């Protein structure tokens, strides 16, 4: 089985992947880390600055393709994975797509002061992106978990009960 976590930046995909991995004893991968490895750059910001978003999206597709045939894995995706349907086509092979649904307000609070995300620097643009992507996350999800008022532990426990 493969569990794919999707959701906007700051939805908690990484924290959920880490705890879920411990609880169900499955390894997890962070797509951004695999993208960085392929890019030979040190930060996501540098990929965006030096090569542009389009190059980042190409690398994201290449990583999704690499993950297509992997099993027994938790995948923490980047928030923009839904921008190219082909990513989901690759990732969902033998997998369950779980959307961590969080409000923009909550995300803004969580990402206050964060400079690591190139697409969250301009808050107005980020909100537009959020609105555009929300229906896409819902469309691709097999499972939707509202996370606004839940702790990471609660989210992981809900996920486990959905999956079992
Ligand atoms: C992005 C989200 C980021 C990262 C990159 C682009 C996006 O991942 O992949 O900055 O387009 O939403 P997180 O969702 O882990 O922040």
Tab-separated table of N, CA and C and ligand atoms in Angstrom:
chain	number	residue	atom	x	y	z
A	1	UNK	N	0.826	-1.206	0.000
A	1	UNK	CA	0.000	0.000	0.000
A	1	UNK	C	0.864	1.261	0.000
A	2	UNK	N	0.257	2.317	-0.531
A	2	UNK	CA	0.986	3.590	-0.579
A	2	UNK	C	0.016	4.676	-0.117
A	3	UNK	N	0.470	5.558	0.757
A	3	UNK	CA	-0.391	6.626	1.270
A	3	UNK	C	0.184	7.953	0.794
A	4	UNK	N	-0.628	8.690	0.066
A	4	UNK	CA	-0.140	9.955	-0.503
A	4	UNK	C	-0.860	11.105	0.202
A	5	UNK	N	-0.089	11.952	0.847
A	5	UNK	CA	-0.683	13.082	1.569
A	5	UNK	C	-0.629	14.314	0.686
A	6	UNK	N	-1.801	14.899	0.443
A	6	UNK	CA	-1.845	16.131	-0.343
A	6	UNK	C	-2.480	17.239	0.504
A	7	UNK	N	-2.269	18.476	0.066
A	7	UNK	CA	-2.846	19.612	0.786
A	7	UNK	C	-1.974	20.831	0.561
A	8	UNK	N	-2.528	21.988	0.906
A	8	UNK	CA	-1.816	23.248	0.663
A	8	UNK	C	-0.576	23.342	1.556
A	9	UNK	N	0.323	24.244	1.202
A	9	UNK	CA	1.500	24.512	2.046
A	9	UNK	C	1.015	24.760	3.473
A	10	UNK	N	1.715	24.196	4.435
A	10	UNK	CA	1.365	24.445	5.833
A	10	UNK	C	0.196	23.614	6.348
A	11	UNK	N	-0.275	22.672	5.548
A	11	UNK	CA	-1.412	21.841	5.996
A	11	UNK	C	-0.975	20.790	7.014
A	12	UNK	N	0.330	20.563	7.111
A	12	UNK	CA	0.830	19.595	8.105
A	12	UNK	C	1.213	18.249	7.508
A	13	UNK	N	1.411	18.219	6.187
A	13	UNK	CA	1.709	16.932	5.510
A	13	UNK	C	2.970	16.269	6.081
A	14	UNK	N	4.023	17.069	6.276
A	14	UNK	CA	5.287	16.491	6.766
A	14	UNK	C	5.132	15.949	8.180
A	15	UNK	N	4.546	16.732	9.077
A	15	UNK	CA	4.374	16.273	10.465
A	15	UNK	C	3.509	15.028	10.518
A	16	UNK	N	2.435	15.020	9.715
A	16	UNK	CA	1.544	13.849	9.696
A	16	UNK	C	2.294	12.641	9.140
A	17	UNK	N	3.060	12.841	8.074
A	17	UNK	CA	3.815	11.726	7.467
A	17	UNK	C	4.789	11.132	8.484
A	18	UNK	N	5.468	12.003	9.246
A	18	UNK	CA	6.457	11.522	10.224
A	18	UNK	C	5.795	10.680	11.320
A	19	UNK	N	4.694	11.179	11.856
A	19	UNK	CA	4.049	10.443	12.949
A	19	UNK	C	3.369	9.165	12.428
A	20	UNK	N	2.731	9.295	11.279
A	20	UNK	CA	2.070	8.116	10.682
A	20	UNK	C	3.092	7.016	10.416
A	21	UNK	N	4.247	7.439	9.924
A	21	UNK	CA	5.319	6.494	9.613
A	21	UNK	C	5.723	5.707	10.864
A	22	UNK	N	5.843	6.407	11.993
A	22	UNK	CA	6.202	5.734	13.258
A	22	UNK	C	5.098	4.790	13.685
A	23	UNK	N	3.848	5.274	13.597
A	23	UNK	CA	2.730	4.488	14.137
A	23	UNK	C	2.440	3.236	13.329
A	24	UNK	N	2.563	3.316	12.011
A	24	UNK	CA	2.201	2.129	11.221
A	24	UNK	C	3.442	1.454	10.644
A	25	UNK	N	4.582	1.976	11.033
A	25	UNK	CA	5.834	1.330	10.653
A	25	UNK	C	6.026	1.212	9.136
A	26	UNK	N	5.770	2.309	8.457
A	26	UNK	CA	6.025	2.381	7.004
A	26	UNK	C	6.988	3.544	6.788
A	27	UNK	N	7.945	3.412	5.880
A	27	UNK	CA	8.823	4.562	5.634
A	27	UNK	C	8.068	5.701	4.950
A	28	UNK	N	8.580	6.925	5.085
A	28	UNK	CA	7.963	8.026	4.345
A	28	UNK	C	9.019	8.782	3.552
A	29	UNK	N	8.566	9.367	2.465
A	29	UNK	CA	9.461	10.227	1.694
A	29	UNK	C	8.815	11.588	1.536
A	30	UNK	N	9.692	12.572	1.397
A	30	UNK	CA	9.269	13.957	1.237
A	30	UNK	C	9.572	14.298	-0.228
A	31	UNK	N	8.553	14.593	-1.003
A	31	UNK	CA	8.828	14.845	-2.433
A	31	UNK	C	9.794	16.006	-2.640
A	32	UNK	N	9.667	17.055	-1.808
A	32	UNK	CA	10.576	18.203	-1.955
A	32	UNK	C	12.045	17.786	-1.795
A	33	UNK	N	12.302	16.833	-0.896
A	33	UNK	CA	13.691	16.357	-0.713
A	33	UNK	C	14.191	15.652	-1.972
A	34	UNK	N	13.311	14.857	-2.570
A	34	UNK	CA	13.708	14.121	-3.781
A	34	UNK	C	13.911	15.086	-4.958
A	35	UNK	N	13.097	16.127	-4.983
A	35	UNK	CA	13.237	17.161	-6.020
A	35	UNK	C	14.585	17.877	-5.851
A	36	UNK	N	14.892	18.208	-4.593
A	36	UNK	CA	16.172	18.889	-4.313
A	36	UNK	C	17.348	18.036	-4.782
A	37	UNK	N	17.275	16.736	-4.493
A	37	UNK	CA	18.358	15.835	-4.894
A	37	UNK	C	18.544	15.860	-6.400
A	38	UNK	N	17.428	15.793	-7.120
A	38	UNK	CA	17.503	15.793	-8.585
A	38	UNK	C	18.027	17.115	-9.122
A	39	UNK	N	17.673	18.213	-8.444
A	39	UNK	CA	18.022	19.543	-8.957
A	39	UNK	C	19.487	19.898	-8.678
A	40	UNK	N	20.056	19.212	-7.692
A	40	UNK	CA	21.413	19.520	-7.208
A	40	UNK	C	21.510	20.937	-6.621
A	41	UNK	N	20.353	21.482	-6.241
A	41	UNK	CA	20.345	22.782	-5.553
A	41	UNK	C	20.157	22.520	-4.056
A	42	UNK	N	20.384	23.547	-3.251
A	42	UNK	CA	20.305	23.309	-1.810
A	42	UNK	C	18.959	23.683	-1.199
A	43	UNK	N	18.224	24.570	-1.872
A	43	UNK	CA	16.901	24.937	-1.337
A	43	UNK	C	15.884	25.050	-2.480
A	44	UNK	N	14.614	24.924	-2.075
A	44	UNK	CA	13.524	25.077	-3.055
A	44	UNK	C	13.538	26.508	-3.598
A	45	UNK	N	13.801	27.477	-2.711
A	45	UNK	CA	13.878	28.877	-3.152
A	45	UNK	C	14.877	29.038	-4.287
A	46	UNK	N	16.039	28.347	-4.168
A	46	UNK	CA	17.069	28.481	-5.210
A	46	UNK	C	16.599	27.892	-6.535
A	47	UNK	N	15.861	26.793	-6.477
A	47	UNK	CA	15.355	26.222	-7.741
A	47	UNK	C	14.436	27.250	-8.421
A	48	UNK	N	13.532	27.829	-7.625
A	48	UNK	CA	12.598	28.811	-8.188
A	48	UNK	C	13.353	30.029	-8.736
A	49	UNK	N	14.334	30.510	-7.957
A	49	UNK	CA	15.064	31.725	-8.368
A	49	UNK	C	15.929	31.489	-9.594
A	50	UNK	N	16.684	30.388	-9.582
A	50	UNK	CA	17.664	30.167	-10.656
A	50	UNK	C	17.043	29.535	-11.903
A	51	UNK	N	16.135	28.556	-11.696
A	51	UNK	CA	15.624	27.800	-12.844
A	51	UNK	C	14.156	28.084	-13.160
A	52	UNK	N	13.445	28.689	-12.210
A	52	UNK	CA	12.043	29.025	-12.441
A	52	UNK	C	11.085	27.931	-11.986
A	53	UNK	N	9.815	28.338	-11.827
A	53	UNK	CA	8.809	27.385	-11.338
A	53	UNK	C	8.596	26.230	-12.317
A	54	UNK	N	8.691	26.551	-13.616
A	54	UNK	CA	8.431	25.502	-14.621
A	54	UNK	C	9.403	24.328	-14.447
A	55	UNK	N	10.657	24.672	-14.200
A	55	UNK	CA	11.677	23.622	-13.981
A	55	UNK	C	11.350	22.813	-12.714
A	56	UNK	N	10.907	23.545	-11.679
A	56	UNK	CA	10.515	22.859	-10.440
A	56	UNK	C	9.397	21.853	-10.738
A	57	UNK	N	8.419	22.277	-11.544
A	57	UNK	CA	7.283	21.395	-11.855
A	57	UNK	C	7.737	20.188	-12.683
A	58	UNK	N	8.716	20.394	-13.548
A	58	UNK	CA	9.243	19.260	-14.326
A	58	UNK	C	9.882	18.230	-13.390
A	59	UNK	N	10.649	18.751	-12.430
A	59	UNK	CA	11.310	17.858	-11.468
A	59	UNK	C	10.272	17.126	-10.609
A	60	UNK	N	9.199	17.852	-10.294
A	60	UNK	CA	8.127	17.258	-9.481
A	60	UNK	C	7.486	16.089	-10.247
A	61	UNK	N	7.299	16.273	-11.532
A	61	UNK	CA	6.729	15.200	-12.361
A	61	UNK	C	7.696	14.013	-12.418
A	62	UNK	N	8.984	14.307	-12.576
A	62	UNK	CA	9.983	13.231	-12.652
A	62	UNK	C	10.002	12.424	-11.346
A	63	UNK	N	9.876	13.121	-10.216
A	63	UNK	CA	9.870	12.433	-8.916
A	63	UNK	C	8.589	11.596	-8.764
A	64	UNK	N	7.456	12.139	-9.194
A	64	UNK	CA	6.196	11.375	-9.129
A	64	UNK	C	6.327	10.093	-9.939
A	65	UNK	N	6.966	10.228	-11.081
A	65	UNK	CA	7.149	9.051	-11.938
A	65	UNK	C	8.017	8.000	-11.234
A	66	UNK	N	9.094	8.473	-10.597
A	66	UNK	CA	9.971	7.547	-9.856
A	66	UNK	C	9.209	6.814	-8.751
A	67	UNK	N	8.204	7.505	-8.186
A	67	UNK	CA	7.490	6.915	-7.049
A	67	UNK	C	6.345	5.998	-7.475
A	68	UNK	N	6.024	6.025	-8.769
A	68	UNK	CA	4.847	5.299	-9.255
A	68	UNK	C	4.876	3.823	-8.888
A	69	UNK	N	6.013	3.217	-9.002
A	69	UNK	CA	6.065	1.775	-8.756
A	69	UNK	C	6.558	1.396	-7.367
A	70	UNK	N	6.674	2.392	-6.505
A	70	UNK	CA	7.078	2.090	-5.129
A	70	UNK	C	5.850	1.670	-4.322
A	71	UNK	N	6.047	0.759	-3.402
A	71	UNK	CA	4.943	0.309	-2.544
A	71	UNK	C	5.341	0.418	-1.086
A	72	UNK	N	4.355	0.253	-0.204
A	72	UNK	CA	4.611	0.316	1.240
A	72	UNK	C	5.371	1.582	1.618
A	73	UNK	N	4.738	2.675	1.332
A	73	UNK	CA	5.395	3.962	1.460
A	73	UNK	C	4.378	5.054	1.775
A	74	UNK	N	4.821	6.027	2.561
A	74	UNK	CA	4.010	7.231	2.771
A	74	UNK	C	4.700	8.350	1.998
A	75	UNK	N	3.925	9.081	1.198
A	75	UNK	CA	4.506	10.162	0.399
A	75	UNK	C	3.941	11.498	0.868
A	76	UNK	N	4.834	12.381	1.326
A	76	UNK	CA	4.415	13.735	1.656
A	76	UNK	C	4.699	14.592	0.417
A	77	UNK	N	3.640	15.057	-0.223
A	77	UNK	CA	3.805	15.797	-1.487
A	77	UNK	C	4.023	17.284	-1.206
A	78	UNK	N	4.383	18.027	-2.235
A	78	UNK	CA	4.404	19.486	-2.139
A	78	UNK	C	2.998	19.986	-2.472
A	79	UNK	N	2.648	21.150	-1.959
A	79	UNK	CA	1.296	21.669	-2.146
A	79	UNK	C	0.875	21.838	-3.602
A	80	UNK	N	1.853	21.941	-4.502
A	80	UNK	CA	1.521	22.180	-5.905
A	80	UNK	C	1.420	20.922	-6.747
A	81	UNK	N	1.426	19.771	-6.087
A	81	UNK	CA	1.413	18.515	-6.841
A	81	UNK	C	0.154	18.383	-7.720
A	82	UNK	N	-0.925	19.063	-7.280
A	82	UNK	CA	-2.188	18.959	-8.029
A	82	UNK	C	-2.212	19.842	-9.285
A	83	UNK	N	-1.149	20.636	-9.487
A	83	UNK	CA	-1.123	21.512	-10.656
A	83	UNK	C	-0.923	20.728	-11.958
A	84	UNK	N	-0.394	19.524	-11.849
A	84	UNK	CA	-0.236	18.681	-13.033
A	84	UNK	C	-0.854	17.315	-12.753
A	85	UNK	N	-1.941	17.018	-13.458
A	85	UNK	CA	-2.683	15.776	-13.183
A	85	UNK	C	-1.801	14.541	-13.288
A	86	UNK	N	-0.810	14.628	-14.146
A	86	UNK	CA	0.050	13.467	-14.366
A	86	UNK	C	0.740	13.024	-13.064
A	87	UNK	N	1.018	13.981	-12.176
A	87	UNK	CA	1.614	13.618	-10.875
A	87	UNK	C	0.714	12.625	-10.138
A	88	UNK	N	-0.574	12.953	-10.119
A	88	UNK	CA	-1.518	12.105	-9.395
A	88	UNK	C	-1.692	10.764	-10.093
A	89	UNK	N	-1.645	10.794	-11.410
A	89	UNK	CA	-1.747	9.532	-12.156
A	89	UNK	C	-0.609	8.593	-11.756
A	90	UNK	N	0.577	9.149	-11.648
A	90	UNK	CA	1.726	8.324	-11.231
A	90	UNK	C	1.585	7.888	-9.782
A	91	UNK	N	1.302	8.865	-8.920
A	91	UNK	CA	1.350	8.594	-7.476
A	91	UNK	C	0.253	7.653	-7.001
A	92	UNK	N	-0.916	7.748	-7.628
A	92	UNK	CA	-2.042	6.995	-7.057
A	92	UNK	C	-2.028	5.504	-7.401
A	93	UNK	N	-1.079	5.057	-8.203
A	93	UNK	CA	-0.962	3.631	-8.498
A	93	UNK	C	-0.803	2.889	-7.185
A	94	UNK	N	-1.727	1.999	-6.892
A	94	UNK	CA	-1.683	1.210	-5.639
A	94	UNK	C	-1.711	2.119	-4.416
A	95	UNK	N	-2.189	3.336	-4.577
A	95	UNK	CA	-2.119	4.254	-3.441
A	95	UNK	C	-3.459	4.861	-3.065
A	96	UNK	N	-3.518	5.396	-1.869
A	96	UNK	CA	-4.695	6.136	-1.396
A	96	UNK	C	-4.264	7.590	-1.211
A	97	UNK	N	-5.048	8.487	-1.813
A	97	UNK	CA	-4.718	9.904	-1.719
A	97	UNK	C	-5.516	10.548	-0.577
A	98	UNK	N	-4.792	11.112	0.379
A	98	UNK	CA	-5.442	11.695	1.557
A	98	UNK	C	-5.213	13.200	1.569
A	99	UNK	N	-6.317	13.943	1.568
A	99	UNK	CA	-6.230	15.405	1.547
A	99	UNK	C	-6.339	15.948	2.967
A	100	UNK	N	-5.329	16.662	3.396
A	100	UNK	CA	-5.380	17.343	4.696
A	100	UNK	C	-5.933	18.736	4.443
A	101	UNK	N	-7.198	18.908	4.833
A	101	UNK	CA	-7.916	20.148	4.507
A	101	UNK	C	-7.818	21.160	5.647
A	102	UNK	N	-7.224	22.293	5.341
A	102	UNK	CA	-6.976	23.324	6.352
A	102	UNK	C	-7.402	24.677	5.796
A	103	UNK	N	-7.948	25.549	6.623
A	103	UNK	CA	-8.387	26.857	6.125
A	103	UNK	C	-7.182	27.754	5.836
A	104	UNK	N	-7.399	28.753	4.994
A	104	UNK	CA	-6.295	29.666	4.652
A	104	UNK	C	-5.860	30.450	5.898
A	105	UNK	N	-6.838	30.792	6.724
A	105	UNK	CA	-6.532	31.554	7.942
A	105	UNK	C	-5.551	30.785	8.829
A	106	UNK	N	-5.852	29.512	9.027
A	106	UNK	CA	-5.004	28.648	9.863
A	106	UNK	C	-3.601	28.535	9.244
A	107	UNK	N	-3.573	28.373	7.925
A	107	UNK	CA	-2.286	28.233	7.231
A	107	UNK	C	-1.455	29.505	7.393
A	108	UNK	N	-2.113	30.644	7.265
A	108	UNK	CA	-1.404	31.940	7.430
A	108	UNK	C	-0.777	32.042	8.805
A	109	UNK	N	-1.548	31.593	9.809
A	109	UNK	CA	-1.012	31.636	11.187
A	109	UNK	C	0.198	30.712	11.300
A	110	UNK	N	0.059	29.515	10.763
A	110	UNK	CA	1.147	28.531	10.889
A	110	UNK	C	2.408	28.972	10.156
A	111	UNK	N	2.224	29.640	9.014
A	111	UNK	CA	3.394	29.985	8.203
A	111	UNK	C	3.902	31.405	8.431
A	112	UNK	N	3.395	32.032	9.476
A	112	UNK	CA	3.853	33.370	9.847
A	112	UNK	C	5.390	33.370	9.968
A	113	UNK	N	6.044	34.228	9.242
A	113	UNK	CA	7.505	34.328	9.342
A	113	UNK	C	8.279	33.300	8.529
A	114	UNK	N	7.569	32.421	7.838
A	114	UNK	CA	8.252	31.392	7.040
A	114	UNK	C	8.758	32.006	5.730
A	115	UNK	N	10.035	31.761	5.409
A	115	UNK	CA	10.583	32.319	4.164
A	115	UNK	C	11.006	31.208	3.215
A	116	UNK	N	10.714	29.970	3.573
A	116	UNK	CA	11.242	28.860	2.776
A	116	UNK	C	10.361	28.521	1.575
A	117	UNK	N	9.173	29.126	1.521
A	117	UNK	CA	8.227	28.761	0.457
A	117	UNK	C	8.049	29.914	-0.530
A	118	UNK	N	8.619	29.761	-1.719
A	118	UNK	CA	8.570	30.872	-2.682
A	118	UNK	C	7.151	31.322	-3.009
A	119	UNK	N	6.198	30.392	-2.984
A	119	UNK	CA	4.835	30.762	-3.385
A	119	UNK	C	3.980	31.230	-2.212
A	120	UNK	N	4.619	31.420	-1.053
A	120	UNK	CA	3.845	31.954	0.070
A	120	UNK	C	4.362	33.323	0.485
A	121	UNK	N	5.258	33.887	-0.321
A	121	UNK	CA	5.821	35.193	0.047
A	121	UNK	C	4.786	36.298	-0.127
A	122	UNK	N	4.074	36.241	-1.253
A	122	UNK	CA	3.022	37.215	-1.519
A	122	UNK	C	1.691	36.603	-1.059
A	123	UNK	N	1.174	37.111	0.049
A	123	UNK	CA	0.003	36.486	0.684
A	123	UNK	C	-1.255	36.561	-0.196
A	124	UNK	N	-1.377	37.674	-0.967
A	124	UNK	CA	-2.556	37.805	-1.834
A	124	UNK	C	-2.539	36.732	-2.913
A	125	UNK	N	-1.353	36.550	-3.498
A	125	UNK	CA	-1.180	35.529	-4.539
A	125	UNK	C	-1.413	34.140	-3.952
A	126	UNK	N	-0.901	33.948	-2.725
A	126	UNK	CA	-1.041	32.640	-2.073
A	126	UNK	C	-2.515	32.324	-1.842
A	127	UNK	N	-3.285	33.333	-1.473
A	127	UNK	CA	-4.717	33.098	-1.242
A	127	UNK	C	-5.424	32.723	-2.543
A	128	UNK	N	-5.018	33.373	-3.627
A	128	UNK	CA	-5.602	33.046	-4.943
A	128	UNK	C	-5.295	31.607	-5.306
A	129	UNK	N	-4.039	31.234	-5.058
A	129	UNK	CA	-3.588	29.879	-5.345
A	129	UNK	C	-4.386	28.869	-4.523
A	130	UNK	N	-4.617	29.222	-3.266
A	130	UNK	CA	-5.374	28.363	-2.349
A	130	UNK	C	-6.779	28.117	-2.915
A	131	UNK	N	-7.413	29.213	-3.345
A	131	UNK	CA	-8.786	29.117	-3.866
A	131	UNK	C	-8.822	28.279	-5.138
A	132	UNK	N	-7.805	28.456	-5.957
A	132	UNK	CA	-7.742	27.720	-7.217
A	132	UNK	C	-7.528	26.219	-6.960
A	133	UNK	N	-6.696	25.925	-5.978
A	133	UNK	CA	-6.321	24.523	-5.765
A	133	UNK	C	-7.310	23.716	-4.932
A	134	UNK	N	-8.053	24.390	-4.072
A	134	UNK	CA	-8.931	23.642	-3.161
A	134	UNK	C	-9.810	22.606	-3.877
A	135	UNK	N	-10.511	22.998	-4.968
A	135	UNK	CA	-11.328	21.978	-5.653
A	135	UNK	C	-10.498	20.846	-6.260
A	136	UNK	N	-9.241	21.161	-6.592
A	136	UNK	CA	-8.384	20.103	-7.169
A	136	UNK	C	-8.029	19.073	-6.103
A	137	UNK	N	-7.672	19.549	-4.904
A	137	UNK	CA	-7.356	18.604	-3.826
A	137	UNK	C	-8.573	17.698	-3.583
A	138	UNK	N	-9.756	18.330	-3.578
A	138	UNK	CA	-10.968	17.553	-3.278
A	138	UNK	C	-11.246	16.540	-4.371
A	139	UNK	N	-10.992	16.961	-5.605
A	139	UNK	CA	-11.252	16.069	-6.735
A	139	UNK	C	-10.361	14.831	-6.689
A	140	UNK	N	-9.115	15.012	-6.346
A	140	UNK	CA	-8.181	13.885	-6.396
A	140	UNK	C	-8.193	13.015	-5.136
A	141	UNK	N	-8.824	13.523	-4.064
A	141	UNK	CA	-8.721	12.809	-2.785
A	141	UNK	C	-9.610	11.574	-2.709
A	142	UNK	N	-9.061	10.519	-2.106
A	142	UNK	CA	-9.888	9.361	-1.740
A	142	UNK	C	-10.442	9.594	-0.334
A	143	UNK	N	-9.671	10.290	0.466
A	143	UNK	CA	-10.041	10.560	1.857
A	143	UNK	C	-9.781	12.044	2.124
A	144	UNK	N	-10.744	12.710	2.803
A	144	UNK	CA	-10.517	14.115	3.175
A	144	UNK	C	-10.538	14.221	4.701
A	145	UNK	N	-9.514	14.806	5.259
A	145	UNK	CA	-9.492	14.994	6.713
A	145	UNK	C	-9.364	16.475	7.028
A	146	UNK	N	-10.378	16.995	7.720
A	146	UNK	CA	-10.346	18.397	8.150
A	146	UNK	C	-9.335	18.511	9.283
A	147	UNK	N	-8.435	19.466	9.196
A	147	UNK	CA	-7.369	19.497	10.200
A	147	UNK	C	-7.378	20.760	11.072
A	148	UNK	N	-8.301	21.684	10.785
A	148	UNK	CA	-8.271	22.977	11.493
A	148	UNK	C	-8.194	22.860	13.011
A	149	UNK	N	-9.072	22.028	13.564
A	149	UNK	CA	-9.129	21.973	15.031
A	149	UNK	C	-8.519	20.686	15.563
A	150	UNK	N	-7.719	20.024	14.739
A	150	UNK	CA	-7.145	18.750	15.177
A	150	UNK	C	-5.640	18.855	15.400
A	151	UNK	N	-5.159	18.100	16.384
A	151	UNK	CA	-3.707	17.993	16.583
A	151	UNK	C	-3.169	17.008	15.549
A	152	UNK	N	-1.857	16.974	15.410
A	152	UNK	CA	-1.240	16.017	14.481
A	152	UNK	C	-1.644	14.581	14.864
A	153	UNK	N	-1.631	14.311	16.162
A	153	UNK	CA	-2.007	12.963	16.641
A	153	UNK	C	-3.445	12.638	16.230
A	154	UNK	N	-4.355	13.600	16.408
A	154	UNK	CA	-5.755	13.357	16.017
A	154	UNK	C	-5.864	13.075	14.526
A	155	UNK	N	-5.125	13.850	13.736
A	155	UNK	CA	-5.186	13.660	12.276
A	155	UNK	C	-4.688	12.258	11.924
A	156	UNK	N	-3.574	11.870	12.543
A	156	UNK	CA	-2.997	10.554	12.240
A	156	UNK	C	-3.956	9.445	12.670
A	157	UNK	N	-4.565	9.610	13.851
A	157	UNK	CA	-5.503	8.577	14.298
A	157	UNK	C	-6.709	8.484	13.361
A	158	UNK	N	-7.216	9.629	12.901
A	158	UNK	CA	-8.344	9.597	11.951
A	158	UNK	C	-7.924	8.885	10.673
A	159	UNK	N	-6.722	9.195	10.231
A	159	UNK	CA	-6.228	8.575	8.989
A	159	UNK	C	-6.142	7.059	9.128
A	160	UNK	N	-5.602	6.633	10.264
A	160	UNK	CA	-5.445	5.195	10.482
A	160	UNK	C	-6.813	4.515	10.503
A	161	UNK	N	-7.789	5.170	11.132
A	161	UNK	CA	-9.088	4.493	11.174
A	161	UNK	C	-9.762	4.483	9.797
A	162	UNK	N	-9.536	5.506	8.998
A	162	UNK	CA	-10.059	5.491	7.623
A	162	UNK	C	-9.407	4.374	6.815
A	163	UNK	N	-8.132	4.205	7.038
A	163	UNK	CA	-7.379	3.268	6.195
A	163	UNK	C	-7.617	1.809	6.583
A	164	UNK	N	-8.039	1.594	7.834
A	164	UNK	CA	-8.138	0.188	8.244
A	164	UNK	C	-9.567	-0.339	8.086
B	1	LIG	C1	4.726	24.381	-3.267
B	1	LIG	C2	4.740	23.793	-2.025
B	1	LIG	C3	5.973	23.434	-1.328
B	1	LIG	C4	7.108	23.194	-2.335
B	1	LIG	C5	7.236	24.371	-3.259
B	1	LIG	C6	5.971	24.608	-4.063
B	1	LIG	C7	3.435	24.764	-3.864
B	1	LIG	O1	5.791	22.277	-0.516
B	1	LIG	O2	6.866	22.008	-3.040
B	1	LIG	O3	7.567	25.478	-2.491
B	1	LIG	O4	3.370	25.014	-5.076
B	1	LIG	O5	2.439	24.806	-3.116
B	1	LIG	P1	4.959	22.283	0.865
B	1	LIG	O6	3.511	22.076	0.531
B	1	LIG	O7	5.520	21.129	1.621
B	1	LIG	O8	5.187	23.582	1.529
